[in-house]
C-alpha cells in the first residue's frame, strides 16, 4: 500500500473507537479490491473489525447482526465454511420462488441494514456481522481489518463452532 494512503487509513481504529479499543491494526492484511459493476461478495461474516473504504465508484452493502444467523442459512460447522451463507441473497431479494421455498426462514431476515458507499466513504463493519456486497459501479476499495481487543475476544460468543450450527431439521 502506498505510504500516503497508509497514513490516511492507519488511524481508523482510533478514529472509530475514540481511544484504544482494539488490539492492533494489521496493515499487512489490508486488501485492495478492484471490481466491475455487478460483482458480488456473497453473504458472510468476518472475525475481526473491518473498515471498508471506497476509493472509486460505489458499492451496495447489506448487513445483518449475528443474531439473524439461523435465518441466513450458514453452512454447517462441519463443512469448513461456517461463516458463509448458503442463501443466494440476490435471488431472494429478486423474489425467486425456488429460493424462498428452499430457505423459508430467510424472510425473517430480509430487511437488514442497507447502504450505498461512494468514493470517499468509509463503512465500519463490526466483527460477526453478516454482509453482502454488490458493486454498483466499476470500483476500487480498501478493506482494513483490525483485531478485537482482548476483552472482546474473551467475551465473544462463537456459535459457529457448535455442531448444531447450520443444521436444519
PDB file of C-alpha atoms in Angstrom:
ATOM      1  CA  UNK A   1       0.000   0.000   0.000  1.00  0.00           C
ATOM      2  CA  UNK A   2       1.340   3.422  -0.854  1.00  0.00           C
ATOM      3  CA  UNK A   3       2.712   5.319   2.133  1.00  0.00           C
ATOM      4  CA  UNK A   4       0.294   8.279   1.801  1.00  0.00           C
ATOM      5  CA  UNK A   5      -2.809   6.044   1.731  1.00  0.00           C
ATOM      6  CA  UNK A   6      -1.436   4.083   4.674  1.00  0.00           C
ATOM      7  CA  UNK A   7      -1.023   7.332   6.633  1.00  0.00           C
ATOM      8  CA  UNK A   8      -4.649   8.196   5.872  1.00  0.00           C
ATOM      9  CA  UNK A   9      -6.150   4.868   6.969  1.00  0.00           C
ATOM     10  CA  UNK A  10      -3.884   3.700   9.816  1.00  0.00           C
ATOM     11  CA  UNK A  11      -5.580   5.897  12.460  1.00  0.00           C
ATOM     12  CA  UNK A  12      -9.009   4.428  11.656  1.00  0.00           C
ATOM     13  CA  UNK A  13      -9.356   2.134  14.696  1.00  0.00           C
ATOM     14  CA  UNK A  14      -8.566   5.080  16.944  1.00  0.00           C
ATOM     15  CA  UNK A  15     -10.991   7.262  14.983  1.00  0.00           C
ATOM     16  CA  UNK A  16     -13.738   4.615  15.206  1.00  0.00           C
ATOM     17  CA  UNK A  17     -13.367   3.893  18.919  1.00  0.00           C
ATOM     18  CA  UNK A  18     -12.030   7.246  20.114  1.00  0.00           C
ATOM     19  CA  UNK A  19      -9.403   5.712  22.376  1.00  0.00           C
ATOM     20  CA  UNK A  20      -7.621   2.355  22.238  1.00  0.00           C
ATOM     21  CA  UNK A  21     -10.466  -0.103  21.829  1.00  0.00           C
ATOM     22  CA  UNK A  22      -8.703  -2.515  19.530  1.00  0.00           C
ATOM     23  CA  UNK A  23      -5.706  -4.726  19.986  1.00  0.00           C
ATOM     24  CA  UNK A  24      -3.888  -3.802  16.793  1.00  0.00           C
ATOM     25  CA  UNK A  25      -4.376  -2.905  13.175  1.00  0.00           C
ATOM     26  CA  UNK A  26      -2.763  -5.278  10.738  1.00  0.00           C
ATOM     27  CA  UNK A  27      -1.818  -3.243   7.694  1.00  0.00           C
ATOM     28  CA  UNK A  28      -0.348  -6.385   6.148  1.00  0.00           C
ATOM     29  CA  UNK A  29      -3.902  -7.768   5.961  1.00  0.00           C
ATOM     30  CA  UNK A  30      -5.307  -4.713   4.185  1.00  0.00           C
ATOM     31  CA  UNK A  31      -6.670  -5.627   0.774  1.00  0.00           C
ATOM     32  CA  UNK A  32      -7.345  -3.567  -2.303  1.00  0.00           C
ATOM     33  CA  UNK A  33     -10.462  -4.722  -4.139  1.00  0.00           C
ATOM     34  CA  UNK A  34     -10.851  -3.771  -7.802  1.00  0.00           C
ATOM     35  CA  UNK A  35     -14.059  -4.815  -9.480  1.00  0.00           C
ATOM     36  CA  UNK A  36     -16.530  -4.127 -12.207  1.00  0.00           C
ATOM     37  CA  UNK A  37     -20.202  -3.221 -11.877  1.00  0.00           C
ATOM     38  CA  UNK A  38     -22.263  -6.194 -10.749  1.00  0.00           C
ATOM     39  CA  UNK A  39     -19.517  -8.090  -8.899  1.00  0.00           C
ATOM     40  CA  UNK A  40     -20.865  -9.707  -5.733  1.00  0.00           C
ATOM     41  CA  UNK A  41     -19.223 -10.734  -2.492  1.00  0.00           C
ATOM     42  CA  UNK A  42     -21.717 -13.295  -1.138  1.00  0.00           C
ATOM     43  CA  UNK A  43     -23.193 -13.161   2.345  1.00  0.00           C
ATOM     44  CA  UNK A  44     -20.567 -13.940   5.024  1.00  0.00           C
ATOM     45  CA  UNK A  45     -19.113 -12.585   8.250  1.00  0.00           C
ATOM     46  CA  UNK A  46     -15.582 -11.918   9.472  1.00  0.00           C
ATOM     47  CA  UNK A  47     -13.969 -12.486  12.868  1.00  0.00           C
ATOM     48  CA  UNK A  48     -12.423  -9.025  13.098  1.00  0.00           C
ATOM     49  CA  UNK A  49     -13.435  -5.394  12.884  1.00  0.00           C
ATOM     50  CA  UNK A  50     -13.310  -4.051   9.350  1.00  0.00           C
ATOM     51  CA  UNK A  51     -13.379  -0.702   7.687  1.00  0.00           C
ATOM     52  CA  UNK A  52     -14.397  -0.734   4.023  1.00  0.00           C
ATOM     53  CA  UNK A  53     -13.015   2.386   2.371  1.00  0.00           C
ATOM     54  CA  UNK A  54     -14.396   3.277  -1.045  1.00  0.00           C
ATOM     55  CA  UNK A  55     -11.782   4.862  -3.306  1.00  0.00           C
ATOM     56  CA  UNK A  56     -13.517   4.879  -6.725  1.00  0.00           C
ATOM     57  CA  UNK A  57     -17.104   4.060  -7.700  1.00  0.00           C
ATOM     58  CA  UNK A  58     -19.847   2.785  -5.399  1.00  0.00           C
ATOM     59  CA  UNK A  59     -20.941  -0.391  -3.602  1.00  0.00           C
ATOM     60  CA  UNK A  60     -24.226  -1.532  -2.102  1.00  0.00           C
ATOM     61  CA  UNK A  61     -23.854  -3.241   1.255  1.00  0.00           C
ATOM     62  CA  UNK A  62     -26.450  -5.169   3.268  1.00  0.00           C
ATOM     63  CA  UNK A  63     -25.579  -6.014   6.881  1.00  0.00           C
ATOM     64  CA  UNK A  64     -27.221  -8.380   9.378  1.00  0.00           C
ATOM     65  CA  UNK A  65     -26.342  -8.956  13.040  1.00  0.00           C
ATOM     66  CA  UNK A  66     -25.116 -12.376  14.174  1.00  0.00           C
ATOM     67  CA  UNK A  67     -28.464 -12.975  15.885  1.00  0.00           C
ATOM     68  CA  UNK A  68     -30.103 -13.417  12.456  1.00  0.00           C
ATOM     69  CA  UNK A  69     -27.755 -16.272  11.501  1.00  0.00           C
ATOM     70  CA  UNK A  70     -30.350 -19.044  11.569  1.00  0.00           C
ATOM     71  CA  UNK A  71     -32.447 -17.119   9.015  1.00  0.00           C
ATOM     72  CA  UNK A  72     -29.371 -16.655   6.807  1.00  0.00           C
ATOM     73  CA  UNK A  73     -28.614 -20.376   6.449  1.00  0.00           C
ATOM     74  CA  UNK A  74     -24.925 -20.625   7.248  1.00  0.00           C
ATOM     75  CA  UNK A  75     -23.025 -23.660   6.073  1.00  0.00           C
ATOM     76  CA  UNK A  76     -22.661 -26.226   8.880  1.00  0.00           C
ATOM     77  CA  UNK A  77     -19.563 -26.024  11.046  1.00  0.00           C
ATOM     78  CA  UNK A  78     -18.541 -29.439   9.710  1.00  0.00           C
ATOM     79  CA  UNK A  79     -18.244 -28.217   6.103  1.00  0.00           C
ATOM     80  CA  UNK A  80     -15.281 -25.882   6.554  1.00  0.00           C
ATOM     81  CA  UNK A  81     -17.123 -22.665   5.609  1.00  0.00           C
ATOM     82  CA  UNK A  82     -19.346 -21.924   8.637  1.00  0.00           C
ATOM     83  CA  UNK A  83     -19.044 -18.154   8.252  1.00  0.00           C
ATOM     84  CA  UNK A  84     -20.581 -18.232   4.770  1.00  0.00           C
ATOM     85  CA  UNK A  85     -24.270 -18.388   3.888  1.00  0.00           C
ATOM     86  CA  UNK A  86     -25.882 -20.979   1.607  1.00  0.00           C
ATOM     87  CA  UNK A  87     -28.535 -18.389   0.768  1.00  0.00           C
ATOM     88  CA  UNK A  88     -28.406 -16.602  -2.578  1.00  0.00           C
ATOM     89  CA  UNK A  89     -29.479 -13.234  -1.218  1.00  0.00           C
ATOM     90  CA  UNK A  90     -29.781 -11.665  -4.671  1.00  0.00           C
ATOM     91  CA  UNK A  91     -32.209 -14.398  -5.762  1.00  0.00           C
ATOM     92  CA  UNK A  92     -34.242 -13.994  -2.578  1.00  0.00           C
ATOM     93  CA  UNK A  93     -34.452 -10.213  -2.982  1.00  0.00           C
ATOM     94  CA  UNK A  94     -35.491 -10.674  -6.622  1.00  0.00           C
ATOM     95  CA  UNK A  95     -38.437 -12.806  -5.447  1.00  0.00           C
ATOM     96  CA  UNK A  96     -37.170 -16.183  -6.664  1.00  0.00           C
ATOM     97  CA  UNK A  97     -39.804 -18.701  -5.534  1.00  0.00           C
ATOM     98  CA  UNK A  98     -37.327 -21.599  -5.526  1.00  0.00           C
ATOM     99  CA  UNK A  99     -35.034 -19.694  -3.149  1.00  0.00           C
ATOM    100  CA  UNK A 100     -37.996 -18.742  -0.942  1.00  0.00           C
ATOM    101  CA  UNK A 101     -39.110 -22.391  -0.780  1.00  0.00           C
ATOM    102  CA  UNK A 102     -35.605 -23.747  -0.193  1.00  0.00           C
ATOM    103  CA  UNK A 103     -34.823 -21.202   2.548  1.00  0.00           C
ATOM    104  CA  UNK A 104     -38.180 -20.447   4.231  1.00  0.00           C
ATOM    105  CA  UNK A 105     -36.651 -18.774   7.318  1.00  0.00           C
ATOM    106  CA  UNK A 106     -34.840 -16.199   5.177  1.00  0.00           C
ATOM    107  CA  UNK A 107     -37.925 -13.981   5.002  1.00  0.00           C
ATOM    108  CA  UNK A 108     -37.385 -13.284   8.738  1.00  0.00           C
ATOM    109  CA  UNK A 109     -34.070 -11.543   7.976  1.00  0.00           C
ATOM    110  CA  UNK A 110     -34.968  -9.917   4.680  1.00  0.00           C
ATOM    111  CA  UNK A 111     -34.519  -6.332   5.887  1.00  0.00           C
ATOM    112  CA  UNK A 112     -31.003  -5.936   7.137  1.00  0.00           C
ATOM    113  CA  UNK A 113     -29.209  -2.613   7.219  1.00  0.00           C
ATOM    114  CA  UNK A 114     -28.678  -1.306   3.696  1.00  0.00           C
ATOM    115  CA  UNK A 115     -26.377   1.413   2.481  1.00  0.00           C
ATOM    116  CA  UNK A 116     -24.512   2.587  -0.586  1.00  0.00           C
ATOM    117  CA  UNK A 117     -20.960   3.781  -0.135  1.00  0.00           C
ATOM    118  CA  UNK A 118     -19.348   6.171  -2.592  1.00  0.00           C
ATOM    119  CA  UNK A 119     -15.774   7.295  -3.255  1.00  0.00           C
ATOM    120  CA  UNK A 120     -14.508   8.927  -0.083  1.00  0.00           C
ATOM    121  CA  UNK A 121     -16.865   6.987   2.220  1.00  0.00           C
ATOM    122  CA  UNK A 122     -15.796   4.500   4.869  1.00  0.00           C
ATOM    123  CA  UNK A 123     -18.091   1.848   6.330  1.00  0.00           C
ATOM    124  CA  UNK A 124     -17.310   0.183   9.652  1.00  0.00           C
ATOM    125  CA  UNK A 125     -18.325  -3.499   9.763  1.00  0.00           C
ATOM    126  CA  UNK A 126     -18.329  -4.982  13.277  1.00  0.00           C
ATOM    127  CA  UNK A 127     -16.981  -8.476  13.918  1.00  0.00           C
ATOM    128  CA  UNK A 128     -19.529 -11.246  13.311  1.00  0.00           C
ATOM    129  CA  UNK A 129     -21.888  -9.045  11.276  1.00  0.00           C
ATOM    130  CA  UNK A 130     -23.072 -10.754   8.111  1.00  0.00           C
ATOM    131  CA  UNK A 131     -22.548  -8.660   4.991  1.00  0.00           C
ATOM    132  CA  UNK A 132     -23.330  -8.935   1.294  1.00  0.00           C
ATOM    133  CA  UNK A 133     -21.625  -6.510  -1.090  1.00  0.00           C
ATOM    134  CA  UNK A 134     -22.539  -5.662  -4.681  1.00  0.00           C
ATOM    135  CA  UNK A 135     -20.551  -3.328  -6.918  1.00  0.00           C
ATOM    136  CA  UNK A 136     -22.982  -0.634  -8.041  1.00  0.00           C
ATOM    137  CA  UNK A 137     -20.319   0.712 -10.438  1.00  0.00           C
ATOM    138  CA  UNK A 138     -16.818  -0.143 -11.538  1.00  0.00           C
ATOM    139  CA  UNK A 139     -14.900   0.407  -8.330  1.00  0.00           C
ATOM    140  CA  UNK A 140     -11.805   0.307  -6.158  1.00  0.00           C
ATOM    141  CA  UNK A 141     -11.955  -0.111  -2.387  1.00  0.00           C
ATOM    142  CA  UNK A 142      -9.663  -0.963   0.501  1.00  0.00           C
ATOM    143  CA  UNK A 143     -10.640  -3.204   3.392  1.00  0.00           C
ATOM    144  CA  UNK A 144      -8.757  -2.548   6.630  1.00  0.00           C
ATOM    145  CA  UNK A 145      -9.234  -5.359   9.149  1.00  0.00           C
ATOM    146  CA  UNK A 146      -8.240  -4.877  12.760  1.00  0.00           C
ATOM    147  CA  UNK A 147      -8.211  -7.244  15.707  1.00  0.00           C
ATOM    148  CA  UNK A 148     -10.651  -7.250  18.565  1.00  0.00           C
ATOM    149  CA  UNK A 149      -9.397  -6.173  21.987  1.00  0.00           C
ATOM    150  CA  UNK A 150      -8.522  -8.893  24.492  1.00  0.00           C
ATOM    151  CA  UNK A 151     -11.756  -8.119  26.330  1.00  0.00           C
ATOM    152  CA  UNK A 152     -13.810  -8.526  23.146  1.00  0.00           C
ATOM    153  CA  UNK A 153     -12.041 -11.778  22.311  1.00  0.00           C
ATOM    154  CA  UNK A 154     -12.652 -13.246  25.767  1.00  0.00           C
ATOM    155  CA  UNK A 155     -16.349 -12.322  25.841  1.00  0.00           C
ATOM    156  CA  UNK A 156     -17.322 -13.050  22.224  1.00  0.00           C
ATOM    157  CA  UNK A 157     -19.772 -15.861  21.636  1.00  0.00           C
ATOM    158  CA  UNK A 158     -18.762 -18.266  18.880  1.00  0.00           C
ATOM    159  CA  UNK A 159     -21.889 -20.186  17.878  1.00  0.00           C
ATOM    160  CA  UNK A 160     -20.382 -21.338  14.571  1.00  0.00           C
ATOM    161  CA  UNK A 161     -18.165 -23.862  16.406  1.00  0.00           C
ATOM    162  CA  UNK A 162     -21.247 -25.723  17.665  1.00  0.00           C
ATOM    163  CA  UNK A 163     -22.170 -28.957  15.854  1.00  0.00           C
ATOM    164  CA  UNK A 164     -25.751 -27.587  15.548  1.00  0.00           C
ATOM    165  CA  UNK A 165     -24.601 -24.502  13.574  1.00  0.00           C
ATOM    166  CA  UNK A 166     -26.101 -24.510  10.089  1.00  0.00           C
ATOM    167  CA  UNK A 167     -28.038 -27.755  10.674  1.00  0.00           C
ATOM    168  CA  UNK A 168     -31.727 -27.595   9.777  1.00  0.00           C
ATOM    169  CA  UNK A 169     -34.180 -30.394  10.546  1.00  0.00           C
TER     170      UNK A 169
END
